[in-house]
mmCIF file of C-alpha atoms and ligand atoms in Angstrom:
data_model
loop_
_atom_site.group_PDB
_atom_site.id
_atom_site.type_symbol
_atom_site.label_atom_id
_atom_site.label_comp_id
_atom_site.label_asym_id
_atom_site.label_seq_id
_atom_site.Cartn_x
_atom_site.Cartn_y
_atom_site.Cartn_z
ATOM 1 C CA UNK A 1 -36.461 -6.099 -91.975
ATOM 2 C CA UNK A 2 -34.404 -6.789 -88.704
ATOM 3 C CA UNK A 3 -31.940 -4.670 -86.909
ATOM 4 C CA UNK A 4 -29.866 -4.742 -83.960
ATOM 5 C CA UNK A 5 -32.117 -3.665 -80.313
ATOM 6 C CA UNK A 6 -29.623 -0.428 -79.667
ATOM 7 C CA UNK A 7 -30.615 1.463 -76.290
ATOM 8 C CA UNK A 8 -27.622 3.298 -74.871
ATOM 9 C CA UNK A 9 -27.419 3.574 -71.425
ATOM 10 C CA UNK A 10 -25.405 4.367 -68.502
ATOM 11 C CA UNK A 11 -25.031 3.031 -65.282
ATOM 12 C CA UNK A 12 -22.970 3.466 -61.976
ATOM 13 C CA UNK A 13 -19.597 4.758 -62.746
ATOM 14 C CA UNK A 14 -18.808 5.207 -66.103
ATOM 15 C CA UNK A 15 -17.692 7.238 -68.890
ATOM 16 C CA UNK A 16 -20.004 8.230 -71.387
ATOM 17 C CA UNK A 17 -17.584 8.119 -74.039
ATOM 18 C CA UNK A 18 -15.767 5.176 -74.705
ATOM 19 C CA UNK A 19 -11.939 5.102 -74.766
ATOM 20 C CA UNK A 20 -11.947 8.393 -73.074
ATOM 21 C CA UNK A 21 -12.064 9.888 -69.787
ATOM 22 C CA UNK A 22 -12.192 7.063 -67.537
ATOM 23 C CA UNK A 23 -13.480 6.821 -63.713
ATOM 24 C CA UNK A 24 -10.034 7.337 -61.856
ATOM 25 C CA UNK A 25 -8.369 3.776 -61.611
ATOM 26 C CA UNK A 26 -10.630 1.604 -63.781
ATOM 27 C CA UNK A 27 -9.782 -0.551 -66.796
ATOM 28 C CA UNK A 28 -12.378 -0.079 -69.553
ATOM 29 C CA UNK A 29 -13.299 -3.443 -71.795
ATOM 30 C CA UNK A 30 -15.465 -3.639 -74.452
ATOM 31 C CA UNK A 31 -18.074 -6.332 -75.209
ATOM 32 C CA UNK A 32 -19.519 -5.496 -78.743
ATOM 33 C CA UNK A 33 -21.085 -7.284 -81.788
ATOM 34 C CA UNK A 34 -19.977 -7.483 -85.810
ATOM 35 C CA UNK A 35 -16.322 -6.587 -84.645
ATOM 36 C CA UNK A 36 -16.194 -2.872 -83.467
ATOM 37 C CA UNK A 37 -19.278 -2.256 -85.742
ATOM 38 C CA UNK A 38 -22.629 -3.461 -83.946
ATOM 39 C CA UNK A 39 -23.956 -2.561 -80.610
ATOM 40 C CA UNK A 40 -21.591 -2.603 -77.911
ATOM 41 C CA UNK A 41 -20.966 -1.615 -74.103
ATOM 42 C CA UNK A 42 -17.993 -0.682 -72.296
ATOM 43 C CA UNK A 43 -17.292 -1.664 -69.067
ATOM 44 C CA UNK A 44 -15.113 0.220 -66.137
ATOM 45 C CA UNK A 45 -13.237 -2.467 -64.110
ATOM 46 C CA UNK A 46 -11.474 -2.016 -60.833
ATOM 47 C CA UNK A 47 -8.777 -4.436 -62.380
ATOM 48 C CA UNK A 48 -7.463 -5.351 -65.566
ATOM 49 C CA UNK A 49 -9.998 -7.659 -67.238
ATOM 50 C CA UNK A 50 -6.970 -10.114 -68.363
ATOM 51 C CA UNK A 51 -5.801 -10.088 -64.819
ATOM 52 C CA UNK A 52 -6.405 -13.991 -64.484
ATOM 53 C CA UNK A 53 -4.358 -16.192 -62.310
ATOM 54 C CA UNK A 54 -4.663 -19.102 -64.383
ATOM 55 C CA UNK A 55 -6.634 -19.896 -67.713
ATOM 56 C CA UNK A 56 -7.389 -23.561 -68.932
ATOM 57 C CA UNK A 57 -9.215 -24.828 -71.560
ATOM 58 C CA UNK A 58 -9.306 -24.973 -75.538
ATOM 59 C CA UNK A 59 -10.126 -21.261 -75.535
ATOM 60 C CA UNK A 60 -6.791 -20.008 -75.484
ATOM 61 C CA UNK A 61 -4.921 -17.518 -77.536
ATOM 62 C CA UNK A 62 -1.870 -18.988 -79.339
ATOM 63 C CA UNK A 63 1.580 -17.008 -80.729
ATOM 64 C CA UNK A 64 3.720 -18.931 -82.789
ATOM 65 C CA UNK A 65 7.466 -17.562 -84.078
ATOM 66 C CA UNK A 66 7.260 -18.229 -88.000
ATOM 67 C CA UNK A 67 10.855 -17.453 -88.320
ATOM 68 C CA UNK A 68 11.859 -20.595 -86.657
ATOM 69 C CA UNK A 69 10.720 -22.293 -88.928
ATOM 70 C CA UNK A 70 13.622 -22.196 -91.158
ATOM 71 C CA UNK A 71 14.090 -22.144 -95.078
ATOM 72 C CA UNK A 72 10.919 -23.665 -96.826
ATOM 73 C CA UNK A 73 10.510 -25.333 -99.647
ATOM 74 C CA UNK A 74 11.024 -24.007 -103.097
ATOM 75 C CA UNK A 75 6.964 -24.267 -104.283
ATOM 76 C CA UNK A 76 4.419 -21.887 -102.201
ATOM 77 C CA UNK A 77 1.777 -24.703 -102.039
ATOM 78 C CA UNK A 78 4.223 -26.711 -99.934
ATOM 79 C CA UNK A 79 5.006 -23.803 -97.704
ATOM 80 C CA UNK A 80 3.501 -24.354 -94.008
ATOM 81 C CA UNK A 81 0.244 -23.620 -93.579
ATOM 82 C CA UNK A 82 -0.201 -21.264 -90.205
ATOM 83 C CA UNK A 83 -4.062 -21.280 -89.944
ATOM 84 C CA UNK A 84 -6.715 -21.417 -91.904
ATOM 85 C CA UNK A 85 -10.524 -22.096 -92.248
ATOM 86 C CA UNK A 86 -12.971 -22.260 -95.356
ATOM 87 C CA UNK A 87 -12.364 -18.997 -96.505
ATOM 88 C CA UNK A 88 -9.084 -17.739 -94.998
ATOM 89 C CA UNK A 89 -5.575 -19.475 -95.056
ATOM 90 C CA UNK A 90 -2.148 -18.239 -93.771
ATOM 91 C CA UNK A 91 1.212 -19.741 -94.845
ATOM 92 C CA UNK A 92 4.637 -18.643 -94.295
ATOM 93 C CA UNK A 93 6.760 -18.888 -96.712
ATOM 94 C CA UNK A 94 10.686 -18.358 -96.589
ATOM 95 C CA UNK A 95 12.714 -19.281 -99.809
ATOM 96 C CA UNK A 96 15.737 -18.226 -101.656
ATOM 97 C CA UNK A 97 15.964 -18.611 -105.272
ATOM 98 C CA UNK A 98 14.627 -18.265 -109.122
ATOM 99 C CA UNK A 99 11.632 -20.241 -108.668
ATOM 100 C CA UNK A 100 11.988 -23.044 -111.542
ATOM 101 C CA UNK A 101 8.371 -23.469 -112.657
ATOM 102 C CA UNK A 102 5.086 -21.015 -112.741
ATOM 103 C CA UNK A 103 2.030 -21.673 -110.274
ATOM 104 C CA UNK A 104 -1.187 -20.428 -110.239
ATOM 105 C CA UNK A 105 -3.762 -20.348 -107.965
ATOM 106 C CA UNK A 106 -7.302 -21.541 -109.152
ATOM 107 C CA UNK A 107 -8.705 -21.659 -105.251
ATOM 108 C CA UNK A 108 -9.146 -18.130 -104.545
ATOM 109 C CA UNK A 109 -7.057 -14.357 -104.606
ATOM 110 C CA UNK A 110 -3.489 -14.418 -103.500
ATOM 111 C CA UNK A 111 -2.271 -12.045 -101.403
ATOM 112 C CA UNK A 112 1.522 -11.688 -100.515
ATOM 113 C CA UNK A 113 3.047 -9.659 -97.655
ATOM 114 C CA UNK A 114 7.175 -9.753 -98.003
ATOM 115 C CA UNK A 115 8.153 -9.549 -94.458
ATOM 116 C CA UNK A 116 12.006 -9.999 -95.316
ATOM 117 C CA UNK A 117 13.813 -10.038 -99.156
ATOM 118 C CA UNK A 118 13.088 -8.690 -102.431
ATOM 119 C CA UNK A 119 13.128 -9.721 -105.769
ATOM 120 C CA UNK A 120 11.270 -10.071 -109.018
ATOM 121 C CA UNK A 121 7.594 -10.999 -109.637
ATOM 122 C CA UNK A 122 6.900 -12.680 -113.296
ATOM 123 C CA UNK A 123 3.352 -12.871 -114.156
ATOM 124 C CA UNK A 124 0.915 -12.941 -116.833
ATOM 125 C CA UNK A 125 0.707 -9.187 -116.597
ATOM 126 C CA UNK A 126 3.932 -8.927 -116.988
ATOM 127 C CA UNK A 127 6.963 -7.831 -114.642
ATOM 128 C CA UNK A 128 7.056 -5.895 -111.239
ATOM 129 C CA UNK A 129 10.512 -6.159 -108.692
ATOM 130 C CA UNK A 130 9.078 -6.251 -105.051
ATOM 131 C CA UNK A 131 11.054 -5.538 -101.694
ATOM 132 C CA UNK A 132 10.278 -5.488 -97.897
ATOM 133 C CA UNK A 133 6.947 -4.287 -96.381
ATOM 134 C CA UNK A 134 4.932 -4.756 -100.011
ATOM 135 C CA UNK A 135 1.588 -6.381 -100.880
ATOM 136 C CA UNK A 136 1.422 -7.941 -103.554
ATOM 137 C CA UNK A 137 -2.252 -9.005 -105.307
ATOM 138 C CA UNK A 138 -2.569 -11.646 -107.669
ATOM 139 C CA UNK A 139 -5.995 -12.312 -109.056
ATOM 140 C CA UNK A 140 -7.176 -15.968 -108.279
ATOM 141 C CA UNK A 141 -6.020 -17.650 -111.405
ATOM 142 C CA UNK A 142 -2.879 -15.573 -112.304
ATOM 143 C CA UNK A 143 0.386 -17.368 -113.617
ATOM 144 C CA UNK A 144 3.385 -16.275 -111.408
ATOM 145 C CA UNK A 145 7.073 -17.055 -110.259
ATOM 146 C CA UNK A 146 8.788 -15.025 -107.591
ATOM 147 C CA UNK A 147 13.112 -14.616 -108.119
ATOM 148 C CA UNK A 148 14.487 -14.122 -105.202
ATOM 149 C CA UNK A 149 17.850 -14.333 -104.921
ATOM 150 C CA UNK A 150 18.996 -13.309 -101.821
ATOM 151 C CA UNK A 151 15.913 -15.050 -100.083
ATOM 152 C CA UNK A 152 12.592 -13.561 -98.957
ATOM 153 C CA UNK A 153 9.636 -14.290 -96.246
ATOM 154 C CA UNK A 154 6.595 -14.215 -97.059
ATOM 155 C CA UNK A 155 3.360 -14.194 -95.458
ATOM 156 C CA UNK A 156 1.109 -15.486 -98.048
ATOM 157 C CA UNK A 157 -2.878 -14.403 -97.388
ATOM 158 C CA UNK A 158 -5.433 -16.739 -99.919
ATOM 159 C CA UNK A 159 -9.001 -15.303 -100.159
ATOM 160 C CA UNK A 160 -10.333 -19.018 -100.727
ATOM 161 C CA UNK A 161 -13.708 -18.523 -103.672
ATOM 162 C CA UNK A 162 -13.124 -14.897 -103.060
ATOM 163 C CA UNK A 163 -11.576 -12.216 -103.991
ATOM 164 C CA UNK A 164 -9.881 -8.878 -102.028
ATOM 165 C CA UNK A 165 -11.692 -5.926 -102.753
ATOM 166 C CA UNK A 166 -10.836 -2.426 -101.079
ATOM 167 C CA UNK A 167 -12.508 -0.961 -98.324
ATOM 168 C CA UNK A 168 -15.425 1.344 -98.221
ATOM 169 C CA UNK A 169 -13.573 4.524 -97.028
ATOM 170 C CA UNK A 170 -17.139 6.287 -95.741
ATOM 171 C CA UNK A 171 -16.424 9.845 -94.352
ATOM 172 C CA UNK A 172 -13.012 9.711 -95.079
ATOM 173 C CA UNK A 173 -13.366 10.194 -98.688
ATOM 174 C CA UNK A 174 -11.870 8.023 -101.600
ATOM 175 C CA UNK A 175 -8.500 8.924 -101.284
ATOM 176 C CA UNK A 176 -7.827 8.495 -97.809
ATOM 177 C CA UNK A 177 -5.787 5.391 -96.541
ATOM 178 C CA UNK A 178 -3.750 5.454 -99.763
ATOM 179 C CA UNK A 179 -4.960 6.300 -102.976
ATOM 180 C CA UNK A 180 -5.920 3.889 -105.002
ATOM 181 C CA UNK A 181 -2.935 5.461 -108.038
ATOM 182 C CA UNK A 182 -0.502 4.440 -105.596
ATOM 183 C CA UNK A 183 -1.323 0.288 -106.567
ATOM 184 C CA UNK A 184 1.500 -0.348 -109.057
ATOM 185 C CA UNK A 185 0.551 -2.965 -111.813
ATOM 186 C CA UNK A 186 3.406 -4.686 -113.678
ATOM 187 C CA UNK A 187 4.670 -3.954 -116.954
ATOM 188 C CA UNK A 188 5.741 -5.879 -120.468
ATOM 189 C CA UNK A 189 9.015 -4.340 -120.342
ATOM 190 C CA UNK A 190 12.490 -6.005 -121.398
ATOM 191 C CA UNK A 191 12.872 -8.550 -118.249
ATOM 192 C CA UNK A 192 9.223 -10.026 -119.039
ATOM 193 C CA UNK A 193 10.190 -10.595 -122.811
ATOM 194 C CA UNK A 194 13.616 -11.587 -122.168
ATOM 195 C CA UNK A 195 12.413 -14.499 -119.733
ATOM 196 C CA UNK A 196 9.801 -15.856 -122.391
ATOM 197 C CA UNK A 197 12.079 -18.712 -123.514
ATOM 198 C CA UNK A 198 10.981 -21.773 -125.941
ATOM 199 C CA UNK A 199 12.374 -24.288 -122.836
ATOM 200 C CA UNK A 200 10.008 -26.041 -120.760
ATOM 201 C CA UNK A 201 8.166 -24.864 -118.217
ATOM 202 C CA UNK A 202 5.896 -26.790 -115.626
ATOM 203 C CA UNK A 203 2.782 -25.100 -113.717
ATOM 204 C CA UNK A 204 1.664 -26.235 -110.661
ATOM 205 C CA UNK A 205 -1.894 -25.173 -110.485
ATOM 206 C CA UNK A 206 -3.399 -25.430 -106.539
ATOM 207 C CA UNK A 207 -7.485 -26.135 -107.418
ATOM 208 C CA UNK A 208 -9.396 -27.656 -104.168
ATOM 209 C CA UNK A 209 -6.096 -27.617 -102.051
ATOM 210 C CA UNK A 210 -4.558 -30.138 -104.730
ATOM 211 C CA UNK A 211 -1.895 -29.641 -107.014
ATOM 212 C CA UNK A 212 -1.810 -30.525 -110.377
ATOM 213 C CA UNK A 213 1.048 -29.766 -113.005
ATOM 214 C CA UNK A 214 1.127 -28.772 -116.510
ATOM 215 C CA UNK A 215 4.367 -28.704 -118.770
ATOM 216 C CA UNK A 216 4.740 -26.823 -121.410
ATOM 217 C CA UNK A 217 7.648 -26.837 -124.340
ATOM 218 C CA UNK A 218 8.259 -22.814 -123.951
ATOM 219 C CA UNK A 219 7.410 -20.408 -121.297
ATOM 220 C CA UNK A 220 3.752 -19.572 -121.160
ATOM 221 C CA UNK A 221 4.130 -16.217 -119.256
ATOM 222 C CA UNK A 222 4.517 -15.325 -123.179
ATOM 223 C CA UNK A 223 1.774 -12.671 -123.528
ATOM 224 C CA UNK A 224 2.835 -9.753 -125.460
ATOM 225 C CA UNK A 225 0.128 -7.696 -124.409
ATOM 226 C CA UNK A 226 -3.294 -7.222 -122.504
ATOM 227 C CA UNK A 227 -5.899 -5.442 -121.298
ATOM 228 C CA UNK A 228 -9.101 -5.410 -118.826
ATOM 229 C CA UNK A 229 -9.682 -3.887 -115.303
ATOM 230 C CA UNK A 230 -8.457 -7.102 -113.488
ATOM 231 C CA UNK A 231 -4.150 -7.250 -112.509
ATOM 232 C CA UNK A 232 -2.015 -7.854 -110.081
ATOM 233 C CA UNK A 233 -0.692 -4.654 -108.327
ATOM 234 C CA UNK A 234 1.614 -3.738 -105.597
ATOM 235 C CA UNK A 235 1.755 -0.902 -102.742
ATOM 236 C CA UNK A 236 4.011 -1.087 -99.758
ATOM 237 C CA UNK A 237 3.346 -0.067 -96.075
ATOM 238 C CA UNK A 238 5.236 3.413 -96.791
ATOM 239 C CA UNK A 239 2.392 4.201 -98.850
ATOM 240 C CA UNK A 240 0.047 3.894 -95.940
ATOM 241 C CA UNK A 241 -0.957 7.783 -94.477
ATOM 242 C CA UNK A 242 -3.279 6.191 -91.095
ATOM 243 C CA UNK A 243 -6.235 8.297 -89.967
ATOM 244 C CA UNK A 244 -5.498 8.653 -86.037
ATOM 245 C CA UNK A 245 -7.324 10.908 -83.666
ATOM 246 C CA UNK A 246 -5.772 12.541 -80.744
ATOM 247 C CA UNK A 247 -8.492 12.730 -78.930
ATOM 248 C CA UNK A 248 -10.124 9.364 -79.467
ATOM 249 C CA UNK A 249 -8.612 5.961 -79.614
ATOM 250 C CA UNK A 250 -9.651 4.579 -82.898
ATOM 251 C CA UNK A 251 -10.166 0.942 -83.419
ATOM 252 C CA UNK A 252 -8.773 -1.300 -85.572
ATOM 253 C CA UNK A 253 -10.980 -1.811 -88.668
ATOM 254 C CA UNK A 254 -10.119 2.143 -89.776
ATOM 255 C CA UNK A 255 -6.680 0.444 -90.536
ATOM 256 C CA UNK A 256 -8.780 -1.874 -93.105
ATOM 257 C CA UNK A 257 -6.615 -2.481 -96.108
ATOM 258 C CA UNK A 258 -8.463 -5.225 -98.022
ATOM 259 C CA UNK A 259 -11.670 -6.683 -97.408
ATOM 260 C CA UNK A 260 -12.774 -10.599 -98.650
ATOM 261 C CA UNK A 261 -15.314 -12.816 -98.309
ATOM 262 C CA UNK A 262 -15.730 -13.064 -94.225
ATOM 263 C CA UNK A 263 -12.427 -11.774 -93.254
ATOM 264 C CA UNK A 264 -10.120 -8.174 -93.311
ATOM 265 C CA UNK A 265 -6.669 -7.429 -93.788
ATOM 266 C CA UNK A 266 -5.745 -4.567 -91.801
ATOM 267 C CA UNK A 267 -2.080 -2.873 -91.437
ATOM 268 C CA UNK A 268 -1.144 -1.009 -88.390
ATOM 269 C CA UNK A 269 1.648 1.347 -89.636
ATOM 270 C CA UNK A 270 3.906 4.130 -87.671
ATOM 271 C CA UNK A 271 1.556 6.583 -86.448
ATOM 272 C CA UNK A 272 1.803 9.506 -83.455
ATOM 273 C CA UNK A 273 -0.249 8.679 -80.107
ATOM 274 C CA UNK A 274 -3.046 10.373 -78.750
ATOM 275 C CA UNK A 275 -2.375 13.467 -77.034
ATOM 276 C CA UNK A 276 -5.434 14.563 -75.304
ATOM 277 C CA UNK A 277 -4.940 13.580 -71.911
ATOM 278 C CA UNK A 278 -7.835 11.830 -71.184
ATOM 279 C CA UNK A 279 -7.844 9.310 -74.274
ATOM 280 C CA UNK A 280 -6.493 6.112 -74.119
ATOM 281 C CA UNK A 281 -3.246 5.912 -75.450
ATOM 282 C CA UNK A 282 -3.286 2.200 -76.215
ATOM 283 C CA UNK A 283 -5.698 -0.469 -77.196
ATOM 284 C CA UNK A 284 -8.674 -1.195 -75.227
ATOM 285 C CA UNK A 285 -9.601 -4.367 -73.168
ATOM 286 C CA UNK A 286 -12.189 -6.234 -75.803
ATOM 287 C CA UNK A 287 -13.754 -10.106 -76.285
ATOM 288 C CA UNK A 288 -14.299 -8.899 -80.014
ATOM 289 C CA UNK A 289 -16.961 -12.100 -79.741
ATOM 290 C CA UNK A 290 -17.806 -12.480 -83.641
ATOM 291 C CA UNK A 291 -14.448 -12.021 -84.833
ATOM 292 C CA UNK A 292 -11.301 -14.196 -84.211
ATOM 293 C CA UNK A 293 -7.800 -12.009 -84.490
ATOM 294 C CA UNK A 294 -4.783 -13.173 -86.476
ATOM 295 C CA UNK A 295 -1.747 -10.226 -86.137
ATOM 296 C CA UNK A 296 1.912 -10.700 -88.051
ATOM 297 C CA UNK A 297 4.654 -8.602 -86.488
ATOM 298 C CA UNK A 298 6.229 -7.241 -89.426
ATOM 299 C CA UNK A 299 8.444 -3.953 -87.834
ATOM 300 C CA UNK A 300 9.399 -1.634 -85.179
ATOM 301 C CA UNK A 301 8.318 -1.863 -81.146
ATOM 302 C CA UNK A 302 4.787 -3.901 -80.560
ATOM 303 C CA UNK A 303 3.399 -0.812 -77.834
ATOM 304 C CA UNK A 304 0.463 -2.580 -76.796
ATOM 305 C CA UNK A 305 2.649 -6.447 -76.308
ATOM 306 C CA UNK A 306 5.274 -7.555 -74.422
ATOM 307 C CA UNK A 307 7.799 -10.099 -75.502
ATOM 308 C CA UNK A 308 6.438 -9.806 -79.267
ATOM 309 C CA UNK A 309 9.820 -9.618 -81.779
ATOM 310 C CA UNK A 310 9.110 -9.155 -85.694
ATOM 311 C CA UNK A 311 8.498 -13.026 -87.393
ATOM 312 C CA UNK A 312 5.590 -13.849 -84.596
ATOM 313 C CA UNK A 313 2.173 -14.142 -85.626
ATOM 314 C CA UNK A 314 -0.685 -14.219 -82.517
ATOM 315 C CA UNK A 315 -4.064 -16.226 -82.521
ATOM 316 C CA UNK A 316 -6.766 -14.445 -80.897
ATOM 317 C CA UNK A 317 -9.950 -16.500 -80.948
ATOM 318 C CA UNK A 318 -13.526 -15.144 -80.856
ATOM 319 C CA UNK A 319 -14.709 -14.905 -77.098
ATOM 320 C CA UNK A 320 -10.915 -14.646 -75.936
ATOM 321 C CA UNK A 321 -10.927 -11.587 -73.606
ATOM 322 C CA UNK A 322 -7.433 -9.523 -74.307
ATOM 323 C CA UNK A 323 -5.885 -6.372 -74.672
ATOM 324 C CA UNK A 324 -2.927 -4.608 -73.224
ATOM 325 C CA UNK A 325 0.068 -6.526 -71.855
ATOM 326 C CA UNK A 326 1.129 -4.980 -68.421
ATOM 327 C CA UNK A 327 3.952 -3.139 -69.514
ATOM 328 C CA UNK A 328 2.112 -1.839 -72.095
ATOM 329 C CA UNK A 329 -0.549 -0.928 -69.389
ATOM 330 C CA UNK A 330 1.080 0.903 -67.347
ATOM 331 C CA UNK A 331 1.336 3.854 -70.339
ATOM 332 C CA UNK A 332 -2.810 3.862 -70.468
ATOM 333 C CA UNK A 333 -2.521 7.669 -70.169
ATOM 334 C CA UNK A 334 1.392 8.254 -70.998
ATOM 335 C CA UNK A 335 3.092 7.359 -73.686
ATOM 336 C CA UNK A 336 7.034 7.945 -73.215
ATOM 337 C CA UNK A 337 7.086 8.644 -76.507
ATOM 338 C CA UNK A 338 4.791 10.717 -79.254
ATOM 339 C CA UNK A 339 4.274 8.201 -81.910
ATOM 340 C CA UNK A 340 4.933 4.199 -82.607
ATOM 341 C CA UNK A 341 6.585 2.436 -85.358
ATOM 342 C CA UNK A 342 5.347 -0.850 -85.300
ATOM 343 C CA UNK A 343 4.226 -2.283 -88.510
ATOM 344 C CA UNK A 344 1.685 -5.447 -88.628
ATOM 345 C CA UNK A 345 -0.754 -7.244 -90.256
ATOM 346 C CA UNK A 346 -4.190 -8.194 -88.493
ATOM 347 C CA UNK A 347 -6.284 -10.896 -90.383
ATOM 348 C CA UNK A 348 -10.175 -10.885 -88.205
ATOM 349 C CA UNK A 349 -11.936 -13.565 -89.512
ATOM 350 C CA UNK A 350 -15.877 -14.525 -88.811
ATOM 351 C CA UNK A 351 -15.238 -17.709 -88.727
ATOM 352 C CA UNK A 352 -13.455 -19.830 -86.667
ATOM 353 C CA UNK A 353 -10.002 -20.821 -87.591
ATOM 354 C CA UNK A 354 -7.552 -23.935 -87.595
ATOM 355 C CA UNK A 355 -3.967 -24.157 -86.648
ATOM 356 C CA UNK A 356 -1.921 -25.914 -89.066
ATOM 357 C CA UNK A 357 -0.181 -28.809 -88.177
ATOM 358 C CA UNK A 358 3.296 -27.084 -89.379
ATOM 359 C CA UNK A 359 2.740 -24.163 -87.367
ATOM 360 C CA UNK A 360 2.493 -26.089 -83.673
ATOM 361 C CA UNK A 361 6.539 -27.088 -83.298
ATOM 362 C CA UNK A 362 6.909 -22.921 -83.278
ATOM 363 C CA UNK A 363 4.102 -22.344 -80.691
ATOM 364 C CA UNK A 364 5.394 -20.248 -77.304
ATOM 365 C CA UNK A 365 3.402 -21.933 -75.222
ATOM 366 C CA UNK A 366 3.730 -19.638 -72.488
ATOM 367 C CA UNK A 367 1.499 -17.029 -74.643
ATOM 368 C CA UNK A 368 -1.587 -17.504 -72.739
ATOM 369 C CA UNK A 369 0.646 -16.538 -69.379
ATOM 370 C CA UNK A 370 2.041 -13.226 -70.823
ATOM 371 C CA UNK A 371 -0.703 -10.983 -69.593
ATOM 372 C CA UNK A 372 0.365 -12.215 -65.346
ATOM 373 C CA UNK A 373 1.766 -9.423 -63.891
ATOM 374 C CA UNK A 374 -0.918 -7.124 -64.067
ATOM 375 C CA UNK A 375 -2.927 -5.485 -60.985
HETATM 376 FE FE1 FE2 P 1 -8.288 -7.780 -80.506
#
């Protein structure tokens, strides 16, 4: 048996309640183990803890602006990979199209977020349409094809010898966060049977990162039935009721959408400010040292970043101290408005992560710079 060595204390000036009540003028930052879970302590600066002149060194926070990186290819195990590690990886994938061959993914549970497009999942449970702001889950192993006509962008979230499981919802009861009726699973209707042709079909199965391709003389997404507690499923952001506080800024993990092997998915969705007076009104100053931060900018105004448009993805690593840009710092205790709308996706990983080589030509390089300004 082990555990943590937790003593709170308090010393000088200080609040004893984190993210609330602040001495006058100081900038709290947190310094906490097992991302917002394990011990931590909070610390009341006379200036804002990202208030650095200059910052050199490989222990820099990256943003990189997927849409620039144009029209991919017409297979998602081609599409750029954005990071990734052993049990994590990112791609973007934009693509317009009926995709001409099946694919399956024998590495680990697939996970798509449709930033832009809709269209029409085929899989081997049959047939689901999907549009802007869904997830969808397909099991690791899972035949699929994607027709999207008018295009799509997708960010495209593998759980690498895992799978994505739902969070434990704790005190806020089962049915909190969304209920778990609201996944939508596809169905054998009359597009799935129509499409099961006797042509041939090819499907490019990704196993160990390589790709290997099997042909068949007919369409194999020819099931005419099934059953089992394993399928693909669906639910989109506007399904998403947030648990907020207004008296206590929350952190992120209670916006935990789907939990894997070493890493969360988490969606911020639109959701009304704290009101209390004393509460911090926007995320808190943190190193988040076990943990490094991945955030897509799907929708809406970015409140706690400046110069952050929908398509850009930021790279937080472990250790990196962050938090509030300086606009967004100078509404600590005011919000000019009583909710936000911004919509992302925040991937924390345990483990370090990689920057793919097709994600570097997007890099803003003047990402590290962005928090200058402050007092
Ligand atoms: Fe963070």
């Amino acid at each position: 048996m082990k555990e943590y060595i937790r003593y709170p204390r308090v010393e000088g000036s200080a609040s004893r309640q984190a993210h609330a009540d602040l001495p006058h003028g100081t900038y709290e930052r947190e310094m906490g183990k097992e991302g917002f879970f394990g011990p931590a302590s909070f610390f009341y600066h006379r200036h804002p803890p990202t208030a650095w002149t200059s910052f050199e060194g490989p222990l820099r926070p990256h943003a990189f602006d997927l849409d620039k990186l144009g029209r991919g290819p017409a297979t998602p195990w081609e599409a750029p990979v954005v990071l990734g590690n052993a049990h994590c990886e990112m791609r973007y994938w934009d693509f317009a199209g009926a995709m001409d061959h099946l694919v399956r993914n024998a590495d680990g549970d697939q996970l798509l977020f449709v930033h832009r497009g809709a269209g029409e999942l085929y899989c081997d449970f049959g047939h689901l349409s999907f549009a802007t702001g869904d997830y969808l889950l397909l099991p690791r192993g899972t035949m699929w094809r994607l027709d999207a006509t008018a295009g799509a962008a997708l960010l495209m979230i593998e759980a690498r010898n895992g799978s994505f499981m739902l969070p434990e919802k704790g005190l806020l009861g089962p049915h909190a966060l969304f209920d778990a009726a609201m996944l939508d699973v596809p169905s054998m209707d009359e597009a799935f049977r129509s499409q099961q042709t006797e042509s041939a079909w090819r499907v490019r199965i990704k196993c160990r990162g390589q790709v290997s391709t099997a042909t068949f003389p007919f369409n194999p997404l020819d099931a005419t039935g099934w059953h089992g507690d394993l399928c693909a499923c669906r639910i989109n952001v506007r399904d998403f009721r947030p648990v907020n506080s207004h008296r206590y800024h929350l952190p992120p993990s209670v916006h935990s959408t789907f939990v894997a092997q070493r890493f969360v998915v988490c969606t911020f969705v639109p959701r009304p400010f704290e009101t209390d007076p004393g509460a911090i009104k926007i995320p808190f100053f943190h190193n988040n040292d076990d943990y490094d931060e991945v955030i897509f900018y799907h929708a809406g105004e970015f409140f706690s970043r400046d110069n952050i448009h929908p398509g850009m993805v930021t790279y937080h690593p472990a250790g990196f101290t962050h938090g509030p840009h300086p606009r967004a710092l100078e509404r600590m205790l005011v919000q000019p408005s009583p909710a936000t709308d911004e919509v992302a996706v925040m991937i924390d990983c345990r483990d370090p992560l990689e920057i793919g080589a097709a994600a570097a030509p997007v890099e803003w390089h003047g990402y590290v710079d962005s928090w200058k300004g402050g007092k």
